[in-house]
XYZ file of C-alpha atoms in Angstrom:
775
model
C 41.649 -8.358 45.195
C 38.090 -8.174 43.856
C 36.263 -11.429 44.581
C 33.926 -11.624 41.570
C 33.741 -10.061 38.124
C 30.533 -10.532 36.108
C 30.717 -9.725 32.371
C 27.469 -9.114 30.486
C 26.749 -7.837 26.954
C 25.208 -4.428 27.565
C 25.691 -1.623 30.105
C 21.918 -1.454 30.744
C 21.921 -5.139 31.697
C 24.990 -4.568 33.891
C 23.236 -1.768 35.741
C 20.183 -3.951 36.495
C 22.240 -6.965 37.639
C 24.466 -4.809 39.854
C 21.387 -3.958 41.961
C 20.869 -7.659 42.797
C 24.451 -8.587 43.731
C 26.330 -7.412 46.783
C 29.636 -5.588 47.142
C 31.581 -8.773 46.369
C 30.551 -8.500 42.721
C 31.706 -6.054 40.070
C 29.617 -6.026 36.826
C 31.126 -4.868 33.520
C 29.830 -4.907 29.953
C 31.534 -6.272 26.831
C 29.251 -4.141 24.596
C 28.452 -7.157 22.430
C 31.212 -9.041 20.590
C 34.762 -8.020 21.457
C 36.208 -9.717 18.388
C 35.026 -10.900 14.995
C 36.276 -11.779 11.526
C 38.335 -9.016 9.894
C 36.166 -6.467 8.079
C 38.250 -6.718 4.894
C 39.143 -9.908 3.113
C 37.707 -13.389 3.577
C 39.333 -13.777 7.014
C 38.792 -17.539 6.777
C 41.567 -20.043 5.974
C 39.625 -22.394 3.689
C 42.635 -24.674 3.136
C 43.130 -25.031 6.900
C 39.690 -26.539 7.619
C 37.956 -23.136 7.467
C 39.910 -21.688 10.371
C 38.511 -18.209 11.166
C 40.908 -15.288 11.563
C 39.445 -13.336 14.476
C 40.617 -9.842 15.424
C 39.741 -7.466 18.225
C 37.855 -4.507 16.754
C 39.823 -1.248 16.984
C 37.001 0.412 18.960
C 37.134 -2.434 21.513
C 40.885 -2.424 22.226
C 40.639 -0.064 25.213
C 37.659 -2.021 26.568
C 39.559 -5.319 26.276
C 42.442 -3.809 28.293
C 39.946 -2.777 30.992
C 38.345 -6.240 31.051
C 41.761 -7.968 31.170
C 42.848 -5.814 34.092
C 39.576 -6.419 35.953
C 39.768 -10.191 35.277
C 43.323 -10.405 36.666
C 42.216 -8.537 39.780
C 39.281 -10.933 40.398
C 39.212 -14.376 41.983
C 36.343 -15.554 39.746
C 35.022 -14.300 36.399
C 31.361 -15.029 35.614
C 30.567 -14.955 31.874
C 26.930 -13.884 31.786
C 26.242 -13.127 28.119
C 22.855 -14.063 26.616
C 21.812 -17.698 26.487
C 21.545 -18.070 22.692
C 24.261 -19.052 20.205
C 25.509 -15.463 19.786
C 25.752 -15.108 23.561
C 27.635 -18.398 23.873
C 30.098 -17.253 21.204
C 30.604 -13.939 23.048
C 31.412 -15.876 26.242
C 33.873 -18.090 24.343
C 35.617 -15.089 22.745
C 35.856 -13.405 26.170
C 37.339 -16.536 27.745
C 39.880 -16.818 24.912
C 40.933 -13.160 24.770
C 41.019 -12.711 28.555
C 42.964 -16.011 28.842
C 40.505 -17.435 31.375
C 40.666 -21.023 32.615
C 37.914 -23.309 33.905
C 39.396 -22.828 37.356
C 38.999 -19.046 37.421
C 35.857 -18.598 35.256
C 32.321 -19.940 35.022
C 29.512 -19.605 32.471
C 26.111 -18.603 33.816
C 22.834 -18.182 31.927
C 19.398 -16.838 32.811
C 16.346 -16.017 30.738
C 15.137 -13.207 32.977
C 16.943 -10.512 34.919
C 15.482 -10.940 38.384
C 17.292 -11.420 41.690
C 16.133 -15.042 42.013
C 17.174 -15.873 38.438
C 20.644 -14.320 38.855
C 21.302 -16.020 42.178
C 20.019 -19.342 40.799
C 22.395 -18.991 37.809
C 25.371 -18.367 40.115
C 24.425 -21.424 42.171
C 24.220 -23.511 38.972
C 27.108 -22.502 36.681
C 28.177 -24.570 33.686
C 30.988 -24.763 31.143
C 30.876 -22.901 27.838
C 28.837 -25.006 25.409
C 31.240 -25.457 22.470
C 28.494 -27.001 20.322
C 26.571 -23.722 20.487
C 29.788 -21.819 19.732
C 30.422 -24.039 16.683
C 26.862 -23.472 15.413
C 27.432 -19.716 15.627
C 30.832 -20.024 13.929
C 29.349 -22.160 11.152
C 26.706 -19.507 10.379
C 29.184 -16.622 10.621
C 31.862 -18.258 8.448
C 29.420 -19.591 5.860
C 27.742 -16.187 5.527
C 31.147 -14.496 5.169
C 32.093 -16.947 2.369
C 28.811 -16.269 0.531
C 29.197 -12.493 0.823
C 32.904 -12.463 -0.017
C 32.611 -14.699 -3.096
C 29.292 -13.429 -4.482
C 29.817 -9.673 -4.097
C 32.734 -9.388 -6.590
C 30.659 -11.323 -9.147
C 27.846 -8.789 -8.718
C 30.324 -5.897 -9.088
C 31.672 -7.398 -12.296
C 28.386 -8.449 -13.884
C 25.954 -5.738 -12.709
C 27.585 -2.720 -11.043
C 29.968 -1.797 -8.206
C 28.998 -1.601 -4.532
C 26.461 -4.422 -4.647
C 26.514 -7.208 -2.089
C 24.727 -10.468 -1.395
C 23.918 -12.508 1.668
C 22.597 -16.019 2.081
C 19.374 -15.432 4.061
C 18.947 -11.844 2.847
C 18.955 -12.947 -0.814
C 16.219 -15.481 -0.104
C 14.140 -12.788 1.652
C 14.550 -10.496 -1.381
C 13.503 -13.370 -3.639
C 10.250 -13.781 -1.696
C 9.459 -10.074 -2.121
C 10.360 -10.021 -5.838
C 8.277 -13.112 -6.549
C 5.287 -11.651 -4.703
C 5.574 -8.404 -6.703
C 5.554 -10.418 -9.938
C 2.520 -12.376 -8.792
C 0.765 -9.036 -8.263
C 1.863 -7.644 -11.660
C 0.668 -10.803 -13.436
C -2.590 -11.020 -11.513
C -5.710 -10.438 -13.592
C -8.510 -9.270 -11.345
C -11.901 -10.718 -12.203
C -15.129 -8.795 -11.797
C -17.994 -10.291 -9.793
C -21.232 -9.030 -8.288
C -21.992 -9.700 -4.627
C -25.680 -9.650 -3.681
C -26.860 -8.550 -0.237
C -30.525 -8.304 0.739
C -32.360 -6.647 3.612
C -35.513 -8.385 4.769
C -38.348 -7.316 7.090
C -39.425 -9.978 9.582
C -43.075 -10.896 10.153
C -43.360 -8.324 12.966
C -43.204 -5.675 10.222
C -40.292 -3.703 11.680
C -37.234 -5.886 12.423
C -34.613 -5.843 9.661
C -32.435 -8.832 8.755
C -29.407 -8.557 6.452
C -28.381 -11.614 4.416
C -25.841 -12.460 1.703
C -26.501 -14.609 -1.360
C -24.546 -17.870 -1.538
C -23.617 -17.204 -5.166
C -21.690 -14.476 -6.997
C -22.417 -13.349 -10.542
C -19.653 -12.734 -13.091
C -21.417 -9.958 -15.015
C -23.806 -7.028 -14.627
C -26.290 -8.755 -16.976
C -26.550 -11.861 -14.790
C -26.733 -9.821 -11.586
C -29.521 -7.683 -13.023
C -31.429 -10.778 -14.233
C -31.227 -12.196 -10.697
C -32.575 -8.964 -9.150
C -35.398 -8.994 -11.726
C -36.365 -12.487 -10.564
C -36.657 -11.264 -6.955
C -39.477 -8.850 -7.833
C -42.105 -11.630 -7.750
C -40.378 -14.065 -5.388
C -41.481 -15.216 -1.944
C -38.831 -15.488 0.775
C -39.097 -18.156 3.464
C -36.818 -19.165 6.343
C -35.968 -22.761 5.426
C -33.531 -23.626 8.210
C -32.121 -22.250 11.471
C -28.999 -24.129 12.557
C -27.658 -23.247 16.002
C -24.504 -24.929 17.288
C -22.081 -24.299 20.120
C -18.580 -23.127 19.335
C -15.446 -22.039 21.095
C -12.344 -19.928 20.566
C -9.065 -20.810 22.223
C -6.308 -18.329 23.132
C -3.080 -18.159 21.174
C 0.159 -19.278 22.869
C 2.482 -16.807 24.622
C 4.885 -14.902 22.409
C 7.941 -16.227 20.613
C 10.261 -13.741 18.886
C 8.497 -14.027 15.524
C 4.938 -13.835 16.879
C 5.868 -10.811 19.021
C 7.305 -9.088 15.942
C 4.155 -9.869 13.948
C 1.642 -8.851 16.599
C 3.525 -5.667 17.576
C 3.382 -4.636 13.908
C -0.369 -5.306 13.679
C -1.486 -3.880 17.011
C 0.926 -1.012 17.739
C 2.554 -0.351 14.358
C 6.142 -1.224 15.344
C 8.713 -2.224 12.745
C 10.503 -5.522 13.378
C 13.704 -3.679 14.364
C 11.788 -1.352 16.701
C 10.085 -4.292 18.410
C 13.436 -5.944 19.097
C 15.005 -2.707 20.318
C 12.143 -2.001 22.734
C 12.012 -5.644 23.893
C 15.775 -5.554 24.555
C 15.289 -2.541 26.844
C 12.441 -4.266 28.698
C 14.584 -7.388 29.147
C 17.637 -5.476 30.332
C 15.508 -3.541 32.818
C 14.282 -6.860 34.251
C 10.663 -6.501 33.062
C 10.416 -9.419 30.604
C 12.168 -12.714 29.937
C 14.708 -13.152 27.139
C 13.283 -11.875 23.857
C 15.071 -14.140 21.334
C 13.237 -17.423 21.639
C 11.210 -19.902 19.649
C 9.955 -21.737 22.740
C 6.283 -21.633 23.834
C 7.055 -23.061 27.271
C 6.207 -21.238 30.501
C 7.838 -22.133 33.816
C 5.796 -23.628 36.674
C 6.435 -20.402 38.592
C 4.979 -18.333 35.747
C 1.951 -20.632 35.394
C 1.181 -20.390 39.110
C 1.554 -16.606 39.013
C -0.787 -16.414 35.993
C -3.356 -18.609 37.781
C -3.298 -16.346 40.840
C -3.593 -13.179 38.727
C -6.561 -14.528 36.711
C -8.368 -15.801 39.833
C -7.937 -12.423 41.573
C -9.021 -10.329 38.570
C -11.707 -12.481 36.945
C -12.559 -15.543 39.078
C -11.800 -19.290 39.112
C -13.973 -20.042 36.068
C -11.628 -17.939 33.884
C -8.584 -20.129 34.600
C -7.407 -22.880 32.257
C -3.700 -23.625 32.688
C -2.054 -24.755 29.453
C 1.455 -25.878 28.601
C 2.089 -25.186 24.912
C 4.626 -27.199 22.943
C 6.970 -25.718 20.377
C 6.300 -26.911 16.836
C 9.478 -25.385 15.404
C 11.963 -28.198 14.872
C 15.300 -27.346 16.414
C 13.916 -24.666 18.704
C 17.083 -23.577 20.431
C 17.155 -19.961 21.451
C 15.798 -20.136 25.003
C 13.837 -22.225 27.449
C 10.752 -20.034 27.864
C 8.362 -17.941 25.806
C 8.498 -14.148 26.177
C 6.577 -13.182 29.298
C 6.631 -10.592 32.095
C 9.120 -11.491 34.822
C 6.442 -10.701 37.411
C 2.929 -11.337 36.128
C 1.348 -9.281 38.929
C 3.057 -6.215 37.373
C 0.390 -5.119 34.872
C 2.250 -2.050 33.629
C 5.689 -0.441 33.687
C 6.600 3.191 34.218
C 9.011 3.674 31.326
C 8.850 5.187 27.826
C 5.561 5.006 25.900
C 6.840 2.403 23.360
C 8.059 0.208 26.252
C 4.718 0.578 28.029
C 2.813 -0.446 24.882
C 4.960 -3.498 24.171
C 4.925 -4.593 27.817
C 1.123 -4.357 27.931
C 0.934 -6.516 24.779
C 3.239 -9.158 26.322
C 1.347 -9.111 29.625
C -2.051 -9.539 27.971
C -0.880 -12.323 25.656
C 0.763 -14.228 28.535
C -2.237 -13.985 30.847
C -4.767 -14.748 28.061
C -2.819 -17.910 27.145
C -3.757 -19.347 30.563
C -7.426 -18.364 30.458
C -10.522 -20.371 29.610
C -11.846 -20.738 26.073
C -14.471 -18.266 24.908
C -17.813 -20.065 24.550
C -19.928 -19.077 21.578
C -23.244 -19.869 19.992
C -23.111 -19.786 16.202
C -26.320 -19.586 14.184
C -26.800 -19.981 10.434
C -30.145 -18.982 8.912
C -30.996 -20.162 5.366
C -33.581 -18.146 3.414
C -35.157 -19.766 0.360
C -36.258 -17.953 -2.816
C -39.465 -19.354 -4.302
C -38.422 -19.013 -7.958
C -34.674 -19.735 -7.544
C -34.136 -23.194 -6.100
C -30.311 -23.187 -6.374
C -29.689 -19.842 -4.687
C -30.156 -19.123 -0.994
C -29.656 -16.087 1.201
C -27.509 -16.861 4.254
C -27.303 -15.074 7.603
C -24.554 -15.881 10.122
C -24.865 -14.856 13.736
C -22.533 -15.273 16.669
C -23.262 -14.751 20.341
C -20.566 -14.850 23.029
C -22.001 -16.897 25.907
C -18.799 -16.701 27.994
C -16.008 -14.332 27.073
C -13.145 -16.302 28.651
C -9.743 -15.099 27.392
C -11.438 -12.499 25.146
C -11.857 -10.478 28.336
C -8.132 -9.738 28.011
C -6.840 -10.324 24.485
C -7.711 -11.059 20.850
C -5.064 -11.803 18.195
C -5.044 -9.738 14.992
C -4.550 -11.071 11.465
C -2.429 -10.077 8.456
C -4.961 -11.489 5.989
C -6.066 -8.574 3.798
C -8.189 -10.762 1.563
C -10.637 -11.975 4.169
C -14.127 -11.357 2.875
C -16.444 -9.452 5.181
C -18.188 -11.830 7.554
C -21.807 -10.881 8.138
C -22.036 -11.957 11.750
C -24.270 -10.291 14.277
C -26.661 -10.823 17.142
C -29.779 -12.222 15.463
C -33.416 -11.414 16.300
C -35.934 -14.192 17.193
C -37.047 -16.138 14.074
C -38.734 -19.419 13.221
C -38.592 -21.902 10.347
C -41.201 -21.330 7.557
C -41.504 -17.674 8.549
C -42.284 -15.524 5.493
C -40.053 -12.476 5.024
C -40.661 -9.319 3.023
C -37.846 -7.950 0.858
C -36.985 -4.359 1.766
C -34.159 -4.005 -0.774
C -31.429 -5.986 -2.505
C -28.149 -4.686 -3.899
C -25.746 -6.265 -6.364
C -22.379 -4.521 -5.886
C -19.526 -4.895 -8.350
C -16.295 -6.163 -6.769
C -12.865 -7.339 -7.900
C -11.093 -10.537 -6.879
C -8.214 -9.661 -4.563
C -4.632 -9.880 -5.743
C -2.010 -11.440 -3.449
C -1.026 -9.113 -0.617
C 2.413 -7.525 -0.552
C 4.564 -8.445 2.407
C 4.719 -6.311 5.500
C 7.736 -6.769 7.776
C 5.533 -8.884 10.037
C 4.137 -11.136 7.305
C 7.649 -11.604 5.863
C 8.856 -12.824 9.269
C 5.904 -15.232 9.329
C 6.787 -16.531 5.849
C 10.484 -16.978 6.701
C 9.542 -18.886 9.842
C 7.040 -20.999 7.895
C 9.760 -21.947 5.397
C 12.226 -22.721 8.199
C 14.573 -19.935 7.082
C 16.389 -17.969 9.763
C 16.021 -18.115 13.535
C 14.768 -15.681 16.221
C 18.053 -13.762 16.286
C 18.175 -13.322 12.477
C 14.718 -12.026 11.452
C 15.205 -8.365 12.396
C 18.784 -8.053 11.008
C 17.706 -9.726 7.747
C 14.837 -7.270 7.180
C 16.998 -4.266 8.146
C 19.847 -5.397 5.858
C 17.769 -5.824 2.678
C 16.387 -2.306 3.175
C 19.787 -0.815 4.020
C 21.310 -2.342 0.866
C 18.608 -0.733 -1.258
C 17.162 -4.007 -2.543
C 13.830 -3.441 -0.817
C 12.025 -0.325 0.359
C 9.203 0.013 2.827
C 6.814 2.375 1.177
C 3.487 3.128 -0.396
C 2.081 2.140 -3.749
C -0.477 4.351 -5.430
C -3.589 2.576 -6.643
C -5.681 3.341 -9.666
C -9.213 4.684 -9.852
C -11.941 2.366 -11.063
C -15.653 2.861 -11.598
C -17.812 0.322 -9.738
C -21.461 -0.395 -10.478
C -24.158 -0.983 -7.862
C -27.616 -2.245 -8.807
C -30.337 -1.676 -6.201
C -33.764 -3.307 -6.195
C -36.316 -1.390 -4.103
C -40.082 -1.273 -4.459
C -39.784 -3.533 -7.534
C -37.605 -0.959 -9.311
C -33.913 -1.501 -10.190
C -31.670 1.574 -10.061
C -28.081 1.695 -11.300
C -25.448 3.877 -9.637
C -21.685 4.148 -10.048
C -18.934 5.269 -7.709
C -15.187 5.619 -8.109
C -12.906 3.678 -5.792
C -9.125 3.317 -5.607
C -7.881 -0.230 -6.106
C -4.401 -1.692 -5.637
C -3.140 0.989 -3.225
C -0.738 -0.118 -0.502
C 0.796 1.573 2.519
C 3.899 0.587 4.481
C 4.593 -2.548 2.424
C 7.906 -4.082 1.322
C 8.568 -3.273 -2.334
C 11.507 -4.553 -4.411
C 13.713 -1.907 -6.028
C 15.131 -2.262 -9.541
C 18.495 -3.183 -7.988
C 16.784 -5.830 -5.875
C 14.967 -7.316 -8.878
C 18.087 -7.442 -11.065
C 20.318 -8.929 -8.352
C 17.615 -11.459 -7.487
C 17.191 -12.529 -11.127
C 20.942 -12.871 -11.591
C 21.367 -14.956 -8.426
C 18.353 -17.219 -9.006
C 19.463 -17.874 -12.598
C 23.117 -18.538 -11.803
C 22.974 -19.862 -8.222
C 19.593 -21.634 -8.156
C 20.493 -24.102 -5.421
C 21.848 -21.482 -3.033
C 18.693 -19.375 -3.476
C 16.375 -22.368 -3.128
C 14.093 -22.104 -0.095
C 14.535 -25.743 0.929
C 18.343 -25.516 0.599
C 18.450 -22.503 2.939
C 16.051 -24.180 5.381
C 18.145 -27.378 5.359
C 21.241 -25.356 6.245
C 19.351 -24.015 9.286
C 18.618 -27.615 10.286
C 22.321 -28.432 9.978
C 23.171 -25.487 12.251
C 20.641 -26.933 14.730
C 22.369 -30.332 14.562
C 25.769 -28.693 15.168
C 24.266 -26.913 18.210
C 23.314 -30.256 19.824
C 26.551 -31.998 18.859
C 25.109 -34.212 16.115
C 27.245 -32.707 13.343
C 30.707 -31.196 12.922
C 30.579 -27.573 11.820
C 33.458 -27.890 9.362
C 31.677 -30.789 7.607
C 28.775 -28.456 6.833
C 31.188 -25.848 5.465
C 33.084 -28.364 3.305
C 29.842 -29.668 1.820
C 28.577 -26.149 1.080
C 31.883 -24.804 -0.258
C 32.454 -27.775 -2.603
C 29.060 -27.046 -4.168
C 29.214 -23.239 -4.122
C 32.790 -22.281 -5.062
C 32.931 -23.987 -8.509
C 29.670 -22.257 -9.517
C 31.127 -18.869 -8.494
C 34.174 -19.479 -10.703
C 32.050 -20.560 -13.692
C 29.671 -17.603 -13.439
C 32.523 -15.124 -12.956
C 34.156 -16.314 -16.190
C 30.895 -16.264 -18.215
C 30.225 -13.600 -20.841
C 26.789 -12.133 -21.583
C 25.458 -10.574 -24.788
C 23.666 -7.850 -22.834
C 24.674 -6.275 -19.557
C 22.932 -8.050 -16.671
C 19.625 -6.320 -16.025
C 19.561 -4.590 -19.410
C 16.330 -4.843 -21.366
C 15.679 -3.786 -24.972
C 12.276 -2.096 -25.109
C 12.148 -1.464 -28.868
C 13.199 1.163 -31.391
C 12.944 4.950 -31.280
C 10.644 5.893 -34.214
C 12.481 9.217 -34.721
C 16.062 7.904 -34.945
C 15.609 4.177 -35.554
C 18.004 3.534 -32.653
C 17.417 0.880 -29.981
C 15.768 1.964 -26.723
C 17.025 0.074 -23.684
C 16.563 0.283 -19.938
C 19.267 -0.668 -17.441
C 20.646 -0.031 -13.967
C 23.520 2.354 -13.292
C 25.416 3.817 -10.361
C 22.717 6.446 -9.851
C 19.725 4.202 -10.419
C 17.706 2.895 -13.381
C 17.744 4.826 -16.668
C 16.608 4.665 -20.299
C 19.134 4.885 -23.129
C 18.508 5.705 -26.798
C 21.344 4.436 -28.981
C 24.480 2.549 -27.992
C 28.109 3.317 -27.126
C 29.184 2.126 -30.596
C 27.115 4.834 -32.364
C 28.837 7.868 -33.831
C 26.527 10.196 -31.904
C 26.532 10.022 -28.117
C 23.579 8.023 -26.696
C 20.748 9.903 -24.972
C 19.969 9.121 -21.309
C 16.976 9.746 -19.048
C 16.427 8.590 -15.465
C 13.268 6.678 -14.672
C 10.590 8.753 -12.948
C 9.372 8.087 -9.421
C 7.103 5.038 -9.419
C 8.542 3.608 -12.650
C 10.425 0.314 -12.744
C 12.703 -1.528 -15.180
C 10.371 -4.474 -14.674
C 7.212 -2.793 -15.992
C 8.173 0.297 -18.041
C 6.909 0.284 -21.649
C 8.556 1.731 -24.776
C 5.997 4.540 -24.880
C 6.630 5.466 -21.212
C 10.411 5.341 -21.787
C 10.258 7.690 -24.810
C 8.096 10.158 -22.881
C 10.959 10.648 -20.426
C 12.916 12.412 -23.191
C 10.164 15.040 -23.550
C 11.332 16.595 -20.284
C 12.399 19.158 -19.274
C 9.596 20.858 -21.225
C 9.068 24.585 -21.711
C 5.547 25.387 -20.506
C 5.685 29.064 -21.519
C 6.786 32.426 -20.135
C 5.588 34.586 -17.249
C 6.779 38.180 -16.877
C 9.349 37.487 -19.590
C 10.889 34.523 -17.741
C 10.637 30.873 -18.905
C 8.726 28.191 -16.978
C 10.003 24.634 -17.319
C 8.334 21.365 -16.236
C 10.610 18.475 -15.295
C 10.869 15.346 -13.139
C 13.469 14.980 -10.400
C 14.265 12.410 -7.735
C 11.427 13.767 -5.569
C 8.846 13.850 -8.352
C 7.585 16.375 -10.945
C 8.331 20.084 -10.490
C 8.313 23.502 -12.180
C 11.415 25.695 -12.484
C 10.868 29.445 -12.670
C 13.220 32.337 -11.873
C 15.468 30.227 -9.553
C 12.369 28.836 -7.828
C 11.452 25.141 -7.719
C 7.758 24.380 -7.298
C 6.501 20.831 -6.748
C 3.774 19.780 -9.177
C 0.987 18.304 -7.011
C -1.220 15.306 -7.744
C -3.805 16.009 -10.417
C -1.272 17.796 -12.646
C 1.070 16.211 -15.189
C 4.487 17.670 -16.164
C 3.815 16.590 -19.778
C 0.487 18.432 -20.075
C 0.434 21.182 -17.409
C -0.748 24.456 -18.996
C 0.762 27.927 -18.621
C -2.302 29.064 -16.656
C -2.026 26.129 -14.229
C 1.742 26.683 -13.843
C 1.265 30.408 -13.087
C -1.320 29.536 -10.432
C 1.177 27.192 -8.682
C 3.921 29.851 -8.924
C 1.627 32.486 -7.356
C 0.719 30.123 -4.505
C 4.426 29.449 -3.878
C 5.223 33.180 -3.822
C 2.403 33.840 -1.343
C 3.618 31.042 0.887
C 7.173 32.412 0.786
C 5.885 35.914 1.598
C 3.980 34.622 4.630
C 7.086 32.794 5.816
C 8.724 35.979 7.158
C 7.249 37.521 10.319
C 10.045 40.019 10.935
C 13.448 40.948 9.471
C 16.125 43.047 11.195
C 18.209 45.686 9.342
C 20.818 45.478 12.142
C 21.726 41.870 11.109
C 20.589 40.165 7.879
C 21.228 36.743 9.456
C 18.492 37.311 12.068
C 14.876 36.510 11.137
C 11.600 35.592 12.822
C 9.814 33.020 10.673
C 6.597 31.028 10.462
C 7.224 27.278 10.708
C 5.227 24.072 10.828
C 4.951 24.332 14.608
C 4.489 28.089 14.847
C 6.818 31.127 14.938
C 10.538 30.656 15.577
C 13.777 32.676 15.514
C 16.450 31.871 12.940
C 19.945 33.281 13.450
C 22.622 32.366 10.919
C 20.516 29.287 10.055
C 20.366 28.036 13.650
C 16.822 27.923 15.062
C 15.540 29.081 18.471
C 12.125 28.907 20.111
C 10.019 32.002 20.716
C 9.174 31.894 24.454
C 5.531 31.385 25.449
C 3.557 34.596 25.882
C 5.890 36.609 23.615
C 4.338 38.288 20.543
C 6.893 37.725 17.711
C 6.022 40.926 15.783
C 6.714 43.066 18.850
C 10.240 41.744 19.481
C 13.041 44.279 19.085
C 16.521 43.389 17.821
C 17.943 43.551 21.378
C 15.132 41.403 22.845
C 15.553 38.794 20.115
C 19.341 38.583 20.651
C 18.712 38.257 24.398
C 16.484 35.187 23.749
C 19.232 33.651 21.572
C 21.979 34.272 24.137
C 19.843 32.806 26.941
C 19.048 29.632 24.986
C 20.924 26.388 25.808
C 24.065 25.938 23.710
C 23.476 23.959 20.502
C 25.551 20.786 20.100
C 28.201 20.759 17.377
C 26.177 18.112 15.523
C 23.071 20.312 15.551
C 25.037 23.325 14.434
C 26.643 21.403 11.569
C 23.257 20.068 10.493
C 21.811 23.599 10.427
C 24.749 24.887 8.381
C 24.255 22.345 5.618
């Protein structure tokens, strides 16, 4: 009989742990949850105190048989799932399904996968914490109730296949509200004045910014005029010491935010890579809202800093978690061994590990010591305005030697800080030049994945284990997309005073453009509006945050989980019934834009199964209504009557070329031309409504030339065999399956037999690849 069976969540984790334990231990993986609520139906007996109806997933049945057999053949079963609420629930489900008793099973937890941590856990086992299990059940059951009861209402009132979730709907609301703030924002023009002075030595330049901004070109020009005869004097030099302190070690949310800023990871990618690092034993548990570091880690950090930088760089700190109800783990995310500066794994893992290492070590380093200087320059004929220069000198770099945190703030004005030359009070300066540049006040920034996580955490919504799934879910459901937003061109004025002459120049800049931001879709906006109007309390930020606090209380045994569900259900269920029975004059999400001047029929915009569309007329009319899909970049929220009517002008006949018609149209991938069974994308700078025949023919010619250059060689022996030019160079295509041209081979010189030989010698393509090529 096997002495010990250890059950963990993932096979990668099992592999790492197996290396630390001797032959008396067998390590198996449960591959996450082995059972859950049924996929279909509510699967919760509301009348029976919200009793969940758990089932073993069909794809886990064989695994459960294996685990049962292994458990029966072992003297002791060690349940070693993760130490958060999900992990505790997994352990409880395993104990229940495998029919384990306290006598033949023990629960062990560890926040790092190292030999010492595993052995320490085995020496200090505990019982399954049923409070943590109840907190997980409360969240799971409550979220199932919300989804199960709300989704049919959305199907009935908006359209089929929609769904809603408790935390996800709040996240969508944040994004929709931010988009509306941006749409309603009126940017104000102002002129920022910057001057360049020459010091009394006649050669040193000093750049300074005026402490006032002007709202118009007239006022900015009048100010520059006044500088022509002004005298400039240094009125004050204020030097003061300053310091910068390091940021704490990573929690889940701060890791997600900083990985997005510094290495461009999505929230889901960060968690996936961190999971691999944890399971390989390189970092501590990655779902945590604790800032604590163990004494062992602090001592290791001290030793590392002393060895690399010296004693004066050490300042040991113990940070305290501000998040109320912090519950996911006992330590911040840190390297398991701080003397391991790098790991030899995949590039993403190396990058994330380096970030974690630097942040951990920097958190235990001395403050950076600075000297900040502010110079005030007076203007003889303008008593209320001053030019200001800010300088900063690092006297001791401290933690900056290792790490500096990035920021999400896009609206930070440029700080004019530099190393300043020697100066003295009452020194007279000569004006070299002054510029008044037109600027616009900045609109609110759209959310990135990282800044959304920060906002959710700030509001107390969600916990470390829920941020990544929430952001993935709202994108998967089509309520939010991560994409780019084209800006618009604007002419900006710059006035320059030099040698007592003011010159005016203009330049075009793009404003309002965004890249990689979270944007609400029409579906997301309509569902959000419907839910916030009809279920205001459920979508309220404080209500959602208070539920999280109740889950925290359940986790520490201060509240019964079914009490929370009763309280929520008694509030929520009656509203669902009322809303479901309500009738609306217009379909939810439908908007009347006005009247078609040609037919006098109403023009409306609404959402359908295949996306948003414009409709002229109604179903009650004798003639069938006209329909047109919204173009790329258009939204139900902002489309005007004029823009809606223009959609019916397409497809448009541009003209004929060689006796064949050319049509301009808009499809799901943007504007295009159709000519002789060819589809040609219309690039930026052209408009499907106004593109001329000459411009269309030019695009068609370019497409034909590109197609002609595509073929390097064709073979009369087999029409399915071709050598083609691709994005990455020449390649062989045989019956739509692609093969590389070997290095050193000249594609044009290949014979039919030589080409077939290359194909036959290539590794066999997988069935998935073959199917994909055939499509």
